Amino acid sequence: VIETRKVTKHYLMGDLCVKALRGVDLTVNRGEFVAIMGASGSGKSTLLNVIGCLDRPTSGQYLLDGVDTSGFSRDQYAEVRNQRIGFVFQTFNLLPRTTALDNVELPLFYDRTGKFNDPRAAAVESLERVGLGDRMHHDPSELSGGQRQRVAMARALVNNPSIILADEPTGNLDSRTSVDVLSVFQELNEQGITVLLVTHETDIAQYAKRIVVMRDGLIVSDRQVWDR
Amino acid sequence: VIETRKVTKHYLMGDLCVKALRGVDLTVNRGEFVAIMGASGSGKSTLLNVIGCLDRPTSGQYLLDGVDTSGFSRDQYAEVRNQRIGFVFQTFNLLPRTTALDNVELPLFYDRTGKFNDPRAAAVESLERVGLGDRMHHDPSELSGGQRQRVAMARALVNNPSIILADEPTGNLDSRTSVDVLSVFQELNEQGITVLLVTHETDIAQYAKRIVVMRDGLIVSDRQVWDR
Ligand SMILES: Nc1ncnc2c1ncn2[C@@H]1O[C@H](COP(=O)(O)OP(=O)(O)OP(=O)(O)O)[C@@H](O)[C@H]1O
Ligand SMILES: Nc1ncnc2c1ncn2[C@@H]1O[C@H](COP(=O)(O)OP(=O)(O)OP(=O)(O)O)[C@@H](O)[C@H]1O
Ligand SMILES: [Mg+2]
Ligand SMILES: [Mg+2]
């Protein structure tokens, strides 16, 4: 369902060229649960942004469901981001001065498939699933770091995406809350949803069935996880 | 050096009262290295904000170096924040559209002690110490999550504070980079600097000499760490 071929991403800063991705080949099949690990600055978020259609590669190809994304129009990119992919950002990206409930409900206003006849109920359920049933009317400045992280997760899941991309979703969570959140991802994966999870913790990566390790913009290891 | 007595912090939201801190007694002596752990929402950041003079308690007292902070003027609060305490925020709080170097140099402009005759050199050294020597001219949007976290750290350390308060400083860092960053804290602690570190990872907490655990706005355990 996800296939990158020799994807590179270069940033030009004056006469310096920062090579965030240097030729990444990654194939993920529908229903897989993949953890992506690697040092700070190794390119994990950049790769996730390309896969989530938030950024285009400098060179190389990215095929989503077998279709080359370089041909996409702005509308097609938006449709992928709003309906097919749920993205949990490393820096949450919540709307300030907007309650958790409204933040989570927002993607449903963009949904034109008509399958959400009660967006408010779907948002409430999504927040309850990550343990925030009693924090729905707080805005981000009235929430703890881990609570904001979970609002970002609830928002990513609310429109039942077929692919979930999560960038360090447990970075601000204690182990008990992390386990609760990861079991949500596991349940969704058992229902056939594809999950890509960036994490720097090996305990968290163990929840996945495959671990990909990056270093300096390249994939250096890619193996199945046994004995989960 | 730090002493809280029955500190509470309540947030009023309509007719609801959220009790983030419910009576916290914590005494930290000069030169200690304390880790604070606890579930998401248990009050760790709120406690750190009170200790860092970023927020006042609803009731109870907070004594810094034996002086009751409730008597402080605005200037005294600012002087504590700018000179005595280095704060690494859970959400970094960097200035956008401002390079890492300028972000780190900023606290030195507020310093009126005259001890920094070369603020730029001090900022460069602080960034190099956290491994960002080659990212100094990037602004936050051009940095990875873990790099932004380290800029926040470099900024907190640049004016040689006598107390460091770090809120999840390794939440976005891989284990190798975390070890590098924690050894910076350990070195500073060996020079006599008091360190309070909020973390949700037990591996990280092991670098401290004492671990305090919070739950629902209270301290539920407080013990020394042996066999480091
Ligand atoms: N301004 C506010 N108004 C209302 N409630 C608040 C406000 N700020 C924080 N809270 C609540 O106070 C509680 C403690 O928050 P705090 O940020 O201290 O938690 P924490 O232990 O740092 O959590 P985390 O590990 O998730 O960062 C949380 O339940 C949060 O929802
Ligand atoms: N807009 C940009 N301009 C220049 N360099 C950039 C830009 N965005 C990212 N970079 C650089 O690209 C590299 C990869 O960044 P990326 O965010 O993918 O890392 P990461 O693996 O997610 O790191 P972390 O674990 O710290 O979040 C970093 O060294 C970063 O400094
Ligand atoms: Mg990242
Ligand atoms: Mg916190």
Coordinates of C-alpha atoms and ligand atoms in Angstrom, one line a residue:
Chain A
V1 CA 0.0 0.0 0.0
I2 CA 3.0 2.3 0.6
E3 CA 6.0 2.2 -1.6
T4 CA 8.9 4.6 -1.7
R5 CA 11.6 4.2 -4.4
K6 CA 14.9 5.9 -3.9
V7 CA 13.2 8.9 -2.2
T8 CA 15.4 11.8 -1.4
K9 CA 14.7 15.1 0.4
H10 CA 17.1 17.9 0.2
Y11 CA 16.8 21.3 1.9
L12 CA 18.9 24.1 0.4
M13 CA 20.1 26.7 2.9
G14 CA 22.2 29.3 1.1
D15 CA 25.0 27.2 -0.5
L16 CA 24.6 24.4 2.0
C17 CA 22.5 21.3 1.1
V18 CA 21.0 19.4 4.0
K19 CA 20.2 15.9 2.8
A20 CA 17.4 14.8 5.2
L21 CA 16.6 11.6 3.0
R22 CA 19.3 10.1 0.8
G23 CA 17.5 7.4 -1.2
V24 CA 14.9 5.5 0.9
D25 CA 13.3 2.3 -0.4
L26 CA 10.4 1.2 1.8
T27 CA 7.5 -1.1 1.0
V28 CA 4.7 -1.5 3.4
N29 CA 1.8 -3.9 2.7
R30 CA -1.8 -3.3 3.8
G31 CA -2.4 -4.2 7.4
E32 CA 1.2 -4.1 8.5
F33 CA 2.4 -2.6 11.8
V34 CA 5.8 -1.0 11.3
A35 CA 8.0 0.8 13.9
I36 CA 10.6 3.3 12.6
M37 CA 13.5 4.0 14.8
G38 CA 16.7 6.0 14.5
A39 CA 18.8 8.8 16.0
S40 CA 17.5 12.3 16.4
G41 CA 17.9 14.0 13.0
S42 CA 18.1 10.7 11.0
G43 CA 15.1 11.6 8.8
K44 CA 12.2 9.8 10.4
S45 CA 9.7 12.7 10.5
T46 CA 10.8 13.7 7.0
L47 CA 10.0 10.2 5.7
L48 CA 6.7 10.2 7.5
N49 CA 5.8 13.6 6.0
V50 CA 6.5 12.3 2.5
I51 CA 4.4 9.1 3.1
G52 CA 1.6 11.3 4.5
C53 CA 1.6 13.5 1.5
L54 CA 2.6 16.5 3.6
D55 CA 5.8 17.0 1.6
R56 CA 7.1 16.0 -1.8
P57 CA 10.4 14.2 -2.4
T58 CA 13.2 16.0 -4.1
S59 CA 13.8 12.9 -6.2
G60 CA 12.5 9.4 -6.4
Q61 CA 9.0 8.1 -6.4
Y62 CA 6.3 7.6 -3.8
L63 CA 3.4 5.2 -4.7
L64 CA 0.3 5.1 -2.5
D65 CA -2.0 2.2 -3.2
G66 CA 0.0 1.6 -6.4
V67 CA -0.6 5.2 -7.7
D68 CA 2.4 7.5 -8.3
T69 CA 1.7 10.5 -6.1
S70 CA 3.8 12.9 -8.1
G71 CA 0.9 13.2 -10.5
F72 CA -1.6 14.3 -7.8
S73 CA -3.4 17.5 -7.9
R74 CA -3.8 19.7 -4.8
D75 CA -7.3 18.2 -4.3
Q76 CA -6.0 14.7 -4.5
Y77 CA -3.3 15.4 -1.9
A78 CA -6.0 17.0 0.4
E79 CA -8.3 14.0 0.0
V80 CA -5.5 11.6 0.9
R81 CA -4.6 13.6 4.0
N82 CA -8.2 14.1 5.1
Q83 CA -9.7 10.7 4.5
R84 CA -7.1 8.0 3.9
I85 CA -4.4 8.9 6.3
G86 CA -4.5 9.8 10.0
F87 CA -1.4 11.7 11.1
V88 CA -0.3 12.1 14.7
F89 CA 2.3 14.9 14.6
Q90 CA 5.5 15.0 16.7
T91 CA 4.6 18.5 17.8
F92 CA 0.8 17.9 18.0
N93 CA -0.2 20.9 15.9
L94 CA -3.5 21.5 17.8
L95 CA -5.5 24.7 17.3
P96 CA -5.0 27.0 20.3
R97 CA -8.1 28.6 22.0
T98 CA -10.1 25.6 20.7
T99 CA -11.4 22.9 22.9
A100 CA -10.1 19.3 22.7
L101 CA -13.5 18.3 21.4
D102 CA -13.5 20.9 18.6
N103 CA -10.0 20.1 17.7
V104 CA -10.9 16.4 17.3
E105 CA -14.2 17.1 15.4
L106 CA -12.4 19.4 12.9
P107 CA -11.4 16.7 10.3
L108 CA -15.0 15.5 10.2
F109 CA -16.1 18.9 8.8
Y110 CA -13.8 18.3 5.8
D111 CA -15.3 14.8 5.2
R112 CA -17.6 14.8 2.2
T113 CA -18.4 11.1 2.2
G114 CA -21.4 11.7 4.3
K115 CA -20.6 8.7 6.6
F116 CA -20.5 10.8 9.7
N117 CA -24.0 11.8 10.7
D118 CA -23.0 12.6 14.2
P119 CA -19.5 14.1 14.2
R120 CA -19.8 15.3 17.8
A121 CA -20.4 11.7 19.1
A122 CA -17.5 10.4 17.0
A123 CA -15.2 13.0 18.5
V124 CA -16.4 12.2 22.0
E125 CA -15.8 8.5 21.5
S126 CA -12.3 9.1 20.0
L127 CA -11.3 11.2 23.1
E128 CA -12.7 8.7 25.5
R129 CA -10.7 5.9 23.8
V130 CA -7.5 7.7 24.7
G131 CA -8.6 8.4 28.3
L132 CA -9.6 12.1 27.9
G133 CA -13.3 11.8 28.5
D134 CA -13.0 14.3 31.4
R135 CA -10.8 16.8 29.5
M136 CA -13.0 17.5 26.4
H137 CA -13.7 21.1 27.1
H138 CA -10.2 22.1 27.9
D139 CA -8.2 23.9 25.3
P140 CA -4.6 23.0 24.7
S141 CA -3.1 25.5 27.1
E142 CA -5.2 23.8 29.9
L143 CA -3.9 20.4 29.2
S144 CA -0.7 18.5 30.2
G145 CA 1.9 17.6 27.5
G146 CA 0.7 14.0 27.4
Q147 CA -2.9 15.0 27.2
R148 CA -2.2 17.3 24.2
Q149 CA -0.4 14.4 22.6
R150 CA -3.5 12.2 23.1
V151 CA -5.8 14.9 21.7
A152 CA -3.6 14.8 18.5
M153 CA -4.0 11.0 18.4
A154 CA -7.8 11.2 18.9
R155 CA -8.0 13.7 16.0
A156 CA -5.9 11.4 13.8
L157 CA -8.2 8.5 14.4
V158 CA -11.6 10.1 14.4
N159 CA -12.3 9.7 10.7
N160 CA -11.4 6.0 10.6
P161 CA -8.4 6.3 8.3
S162 CA -7.0 3.2 6.6
I163 CA -3.4 4.3 7.3
I164 CA -2.1 5.7 10.6
L165 CA 1.2 7.6 10.7
A166 CA 2.2 8.4 14.3
D167 CA 5.3 10.4 15.0
E168 CA 6.5 9.7 18.6
P169 CA 3.0 9.3 19.9
T170 CA 4.2 8.2 23.4
G171 CA 7.1 10.7 23.8
N172 CA 5.3 12.5 26.6
L173 CA 3.4 9.6 28.1
D174 CA 4.2 7.5 31.2
S175 CA 4.4 3.7 30.6
R176 CA 0.9 3.0 31.8
T177 CA -0.8 5.5 29.5
S178 CA 1.6 4.5 26.7
V179 CA 0.3 0.9 27.0
D180 CA -3.3 2.1 26.8
V181 CA -2.6 4.2 23.7
L182 CA -0.6 1.4 22.0
S183 CA -3.3 -1.1 22.6
V184 CA -5.6 1.3 20.7
F185 CA -3.2 1.1 17.7
Q186 CA -3.0 -2.7 18.1
E187 CA -6.8 -3.1 18.0
L188 CA -7.0 -0.9 14.9
N189 CA -4.2 -2.9 13.3
E190 CA -6.1 -6.1 14.0
Q191 CA -9.1 -4.6 12.1
G192 CA -6.8 -4.3 9.1
I193 CA -5.5 -0.7 9.5
T194 CA -1.9 -0.1 8.4
V195 CA 0.2 1.5 11.2
L196 CA 3.6 3.3 10.9
L197 CA 4.9 4.4 14.2
V198 CA 8.1 6.5 14.8
T199 CA 9.5 5.9 18.2
H200 CA 12.9 6.1 20.0
E201 CA 11.9 3.6 22.6
T202 CA 12.6 -0.1 22.0
D203 CA 9.8 -1.1 24.5
I204 CA 7.3 0.8 22.3
A205 CA 8.7 -0.6 19.0
Q206 CA 8.1 -4.1 20.3
Y207 CA 4.3 -3.6 19.8
A208 CA 5.0 -3.5 16.0
K209 CA 5.6 -6.6 13.8
R210 CA 8.5 -5.1 11.9
I211 CA 11.2 -2.6 12.9
V212 CA 12.9 -0.3 10.4
V213 CA 16.0 1.6 11.6
M214 CA 17.2 4.8 9.9
R215 CA 20.5 6.6 10.1
D216 CA 21.6 9.8 8.3
G217 CA 18.7 9.7 5.8
L218 CA 18.9 6.0 4.9
I219 CA 17.3 2.8 6.1
V220 CA 20.1 0.7 7.6
S221 CA 18.0 -2.2 8.9
D222 CA 14.6 -3.7 8.3
R223 CA 13.5 -6.9 10.1
Q224 CA 10.5 -8.7 11.5
V225 CA 9.8 -8.8 15.2
W226 CA 9.3 -12.2 16.8
D227 CA 8.1 -13.2 20.3
R228 CA 5.9 -10.2 20.9
Chain B
V1 CA 17.4 25.3 48.3
I2 CA 13.8 24.4 47.1
E3 CA 11.0 23.9 49.6
T4 CA 7.4 23.6 48.9
R5 CA 4.9 23.3 51.8
K6 CA 1.4 22.0 51.2
V7 CA 1.4 23.7 47.7
T8 CA -1.9 23.4 45.9
K9 CA -2.8 24.6 42.4
H10 CA -6.4 24.8 41.4
Y11 CA -7.8 25.8 38.0
L12 CA -11.4 27.0 38.0
M13 CA -13.4 26.2 34.8
G14 CA -16.9 27.4 35.1
D15 CA -18.2 25.6 38.2
L16 CA -15.6 22.8 37.9
C17 CA -12.4 22.9 39.9
V18 CA -9.4 21.0 38.5
K19 CA -7.0 20.3 41.3
A20 CA -3.6 19.9 39.5
L21 CA -1.7 20.0 42.8
R22 CA -3.3 18.9 46.1
G23 CA -0.8 19.7 48.8
V24 CA 2.8 19.0 47.7
D25 CA 5.6 19.0 50.3
L26 CA 9.0 18.7 48.6
T27 CA 12.4 19.7 49.9
V28 CA 15.4 19.7 47.6
N29 CA 18.9 20.6 48.9
R30 CA 21.5 22.4 46.9
G31 CA 23.4 20.0 44.6
E32 CA 20.8 17.3 44.5
F33 CA 19.8 15.5 41.3
V34 CA 16.1 14.6 41.5
A35 CA 13.9 12.8 39.0
I36 CA 10.1 13.4 39.1
M37 CA 7.9 10.7 37.6
G38 CA 4.2 10.0 37.4
A39 CA 1.3 9.4 35.1
S40 CA 0.2 11.9 32.3
G41 CA -1.8 14.6 34.1
S42 CA -0.5 13.9 37.6
G43 CA 0.9 17.4 38.1
K44 CA 4.6 17.2 37.2
S45 CA 4.7 20.2 34.9
T46 CA 2.5 22.2 37.2
L47 CA 4.8 21.5 40.1
L48 CA 7.9 22.4 38.0
N49 CA 6.2 25.7 37.0
V50 CA 5.6 26.7 40.6
I51 CA 9.2 25.8 41.5
G52 CA 10.5 27.8 38.5
C53 CA 8.4 30.9 39.5
L54 CA 6.4 30.7 36.3
D55 CA 3.2 30.2 38.2
R56 CA 2.0 30.9 41.8
P57 CA 0.4 28.3 44.1
T58 CA -3.3 28.6 44.9
S59 CA -2.4 27.9 48.6
G60 CA 0.7 26.8 50.5
Q61 CA 4.2 28.2 50.4
Y62 CA 7.2 28.0 48.1
L63 CA 10.5 29.0 49.6
L64 CA 13.5 29.4 47.3
D65 CA 16.9 29.6 49.1
G66 CA 14.9 30.0 52.3
V67 CA 12.9 33.1 51.0
D68 CA 9.1 33.0 50.7
T69 CA 8.4 33.6 47.1
S70 CA 4.9 34.9 47.7
G71 CA 6.5 38.2 48.7
F72 CA 8.3 38.6 45.4
S73 CA 7.8 41.6 43.2
R74 CA 7.5 41.1 39.4
D75 CA 11.2 42.1 39.1
Q76 CA 12.3 39.5 41.6
Y77 CA 10.3 36.8 39.8
A78 CA 12.0 37.8 36.5
E79 CA 15.4 37.9 38.1
V80 CA 14.9 34.3 39.4
R81 CA 13.7 33.1 36.0
N82 CA 16.5 34.8 34.0
Q83 CA 19.5 34.2 36.3
R84 CA 19.0 31.6 38.9
I85 CA 16.9 29.0 37.1
G86 CA 17.3 27.4 33.7
F87 CA 14.0 25.9 32.5
V88 CA 13.7 23.3 29.7
F89 CA 10.0 23.3 28.7
Q90 CA 8.1 20.2 27.7
T91 CA 6.9 22.1 24.6
F92 CA 10.3 23.8 23.9
N93 CA 8.8 27.3 23.5
L94 CA 11.4 28.5 21.0
L95 CA 10.9 31.7 19.0
P96 CA 9.9 30.9 15.4
R97 CA 11.7 32.5 12.5
T98 CA 14.7 32.9 14.8
T99 CA 17.8 30.8 14.4
A100 CA 18.9 28.3 17.0
L101 CA 21.8 30.5 17.8
D102 CA 19.7 33.6 18.4
N103 CA 17.2 31.6 20.5
V104 CA 20.0 30.4 22.7
E105 CA 21.6 33.8 23.0
L106 CA 18.4 35.5 24.0
P107 CA 18.6 35.0 27.8
L108 CA 22.0 36.6 27.8
F109 CA 20.5 39.9 26.6
Y110 CA 18.5 40.0 29.8
D111 CA 21.5 39.4 32.0
R112 CA 22.6 42.5 33.7
T113 CA 25.4 41.0 35.8
G114 CA 27.9 41.8 33.1
K115 CA 29.5 38.4 33.3
F116 CA 28.9 37.6 29.7
N117 CA 31.3 39.6 27.6
D118 CA 30.9 37.3 24.6
P119 CA 27.3 36.1 24.5
R120 CA 27.6 34.7 21.0
A121 CA 30.5 32.5 22.0
A122 CA 28.6 31.3 25.1
A123 CA 25.6 30.4 22.9
V124 CA 27.8 28.5 20.3
E125 CA 29.4 26.5 23.1
S126 CA 26.0 25.7 24.7
L127 CA 24.7 24.4 21.3
E128 CA 27.9 22.4 20.6
R129 CA 27.5 20.7 24.0
V130 CA 24.2 19.2 23.0
G131 CA 25.5 18.2 19.5
L132 CA 24.0 21.0 17.5
G133 CA 27.2 22.7 16.3
D134 CA 26.1 22.1 12.7
R135 CA 22.5 23.3 13.1
M136 CA 23.1 26.8 14.6
H137 CA 21.7 28.7 11.7
H138 CA 18.5 26.7 11.3
D139 CA 15.3 28.1 12.7
P140 CA 12.9 25.8 14.6
S141 CA 10.9 24.8 11.5
E142 CA 14.1 23.6 9.9
L143 CA 15.0 21.3 12.8
S144 CA 13.9 17.8 13.8
G145 CA 11.8 17.4 17.0
G146 CA 14.8 16.1 19.0
Q147 CA 16.9 19.0 17.7
R148 CA 14.4 21.6 18.9
Q149 CA 14.3 19.9 22.3
R150 CA 18.1 20.2 22.4
V151 CA 18.0 23.9 21.5
A152 CA 15.6 24.4 24.4
M153 CA 18.2 22.7 26.6
A154 CA 21.1 24.8 25.3
R155 CA 19.1 27.9 26.0
A156 CA 18.3 26.8 29.5
L157 CA 22.0 26.2 30.3
V158 CA 23.6 29.2 28.5
N159 CA 23.6 31.6 31.5
N160 CA 25.0 29.0 34.0
P161 CA 21.9 28.8 36.3
S162 CA 22.4 27.3 39.7
I163 CA 19.1 25.3 39.4
I164 CA 18.0 23.4 36.2
L165 CA 14.4 22.4 35.8
A166 CA 13.9 20.0 32.8
D167 CA 10.5 18.9 31.8
E168 CA 10.8 15.6 29.7
P169 CA 14.1 16.7 28.1
T170 CA 14.6 13.4 26.4
G171 CA 11.0 12.8 25.3
N172 CA 12.0 13.1 21.6
L173 CA 15.5 11.7 21.7
D174 CA 16.9 8.3 20.8
S175 CA 18.8 6.5 23.5
R176 CA 22.2 7.5 22.2
T177 CA 21.4 11.2 22.1
S178 CA 19.6 10.9 25.5
V179 CA 22.7 9.5 27.1
D180 CA 24.8 12.4 25.6
V181 CA 22.3 15.0 27.0
L182 CA 22.0 13.4 30.4
S183 CA 25.8 13.3 30.8
V184 CA 25.7 17.1 30.3
F185 CA 23.2 17.3 33.3
Q186 CA 25.4 14.9 35.3
E187 CA 28.5 17.0 34.7
L188 CA 26.7 20.2 35.7
N189 CA 25.4 18.4 38.8
E190 CA 28.9 17.3 39.8
Q191 CA 29.8 21.0 39.6
G192 CA 27.2 21.7 42.3
I193 CA 24.2 22.6 40.1
T194 CA 20.8 21.4 41.4
V195 CA 18.9 19.4 38.8
L196 CA 15.2 18.5 38.8
L197 CA 14.2 16.4 35.8
V198 CA 10.7 15.3 34.9
T199 CA 10.7 12.0 32.9
H200 CA 8.4 9.2 32.2
E201 CA 11.2 6.7 31.5
T202 CA 12.8 4.7 34.3
D203 CA 16.1 4.4 32.4
I204 CA 16.4 8.1 32.4
A205 CA 15.3 8.5 36.0
Q206 CA 18.2 6.2 37.0
Y207 CA 20.7 9.0 36.2
A208 CA 19.3 10.9 39.2
K209 CA 20.1 10.2 42.8
R210 CA 16.6 10.5 44.1
I211 CA 13.2 9.6 42.5
V212 CA 9.9 11.3 43.4
V213 CA 6.7 9.8 42.1
M214 CA 3.5 11.9 41.7
R215 CA -0.1 10.7 41.3
D216 CA -3.2 12.9 41.0
G217 CA -1.5 16.1 42.3
L218 CA 0.3 14.5 45.3
I219 CA 3.7 13.0 45.9
V220 CA 3.2 9.3 46.6
S221 CA 6.8 8.1 46.9
D222 CA 10.2 9.8 47.4
R223 CA 13.3 7.6 47.7
Q224 CA 17.1 7.6 47.1
V225 CA 18.5 5.7 44.1
W226 CA 21.3 3.2 44.8
D227 CA 23.5 1.2 42.4
R228 CA 23.6 3.8 39.6
Ligands
LIG1 N1 -4.8 26.0 32.7 C1 -5.4 24.8 33.1 N2 -6.7 24.7 33.3 C2 -7.3 23.6 33.7 N3 -6.7 22.4 33.9 C3 -5.3 22.4 33.7 C4 -4.6 23.6 33.3 N4 -3.3 23.3 33.2 C5 -3.2 22.0 33.6 N5 -4.4 21.5 33.9 C6 -4.7 20.1 34.3 O1 -3.9 19.8 35.5 C7 -3.4 18.5 35.4 C8 -1.9 18.4 35.6 O2 -1.3 19.0 34.5 P1 0.3 18.8 34.3 O3 0.6 19.5 33.1 O4 1.0 19.3 35.6 O5 0.5 17.3 34.2 P2 1.8 16.4 33.9 O6 2.1 15.5 35.1 O7 2.9 17.3 33.5 O8 1.4 15.5 32.7 P3 2.2 15.1 31.4 O9 3.1 13.9 31.8 O10 1.1 14.6 30.5 O11 3.0 16.2 30.8 C9 -3.9 17.9 34.1 O12 -4.9 16.9 34.4 C10 -4.4 19.0 33.3 O13 -5.5 18.7 32.5
LIG2 N1 13.2 22.8 6.5 C1 14.4 22.2 6.8 N2 15.5 22.9 6.4 C2 16.8 22.4 6.6 N3 17.0 21.2 7.3 C3 15.9 20.6 7.7 C4 14.6 21.0 7.5 N4 13.7 20.1 8.1 C5 14.5 19.1 8.6 N5 15.8 19.4 8.4 C6 17.0 18.6 8.8 O1 16.7 17.3 8.3 C7 17.2 16.3 9.2 C8 16.1 15.2 9.4 O2 15.0 15.8 10.1 P1 13.8 14.9 10.7 O3 12.9 15.9 11.3 O4 13.3 14.0 9.7 O5 14.6 14.0 11.8 P2 14.0 12.9 12.8 O6 14.6 11.6 12.5 O7 12.5 13.0 12.8 O8 14.6 13.5 14.2 P3 13.9 13.5 15.7 O9 14.0 12.1 16.2 O10 14.8 14.4 16.4 O11 12.5 14.0 15.6 C9 17.6 17.0 10.5 O12 19.0 17.0 10.6 C10 17.1 18.4 10.3 O13 17.9 19.4 10.9
MG3 MG 11.1 13.7 14.3
MG4 MG 3.9 17.7 31.7

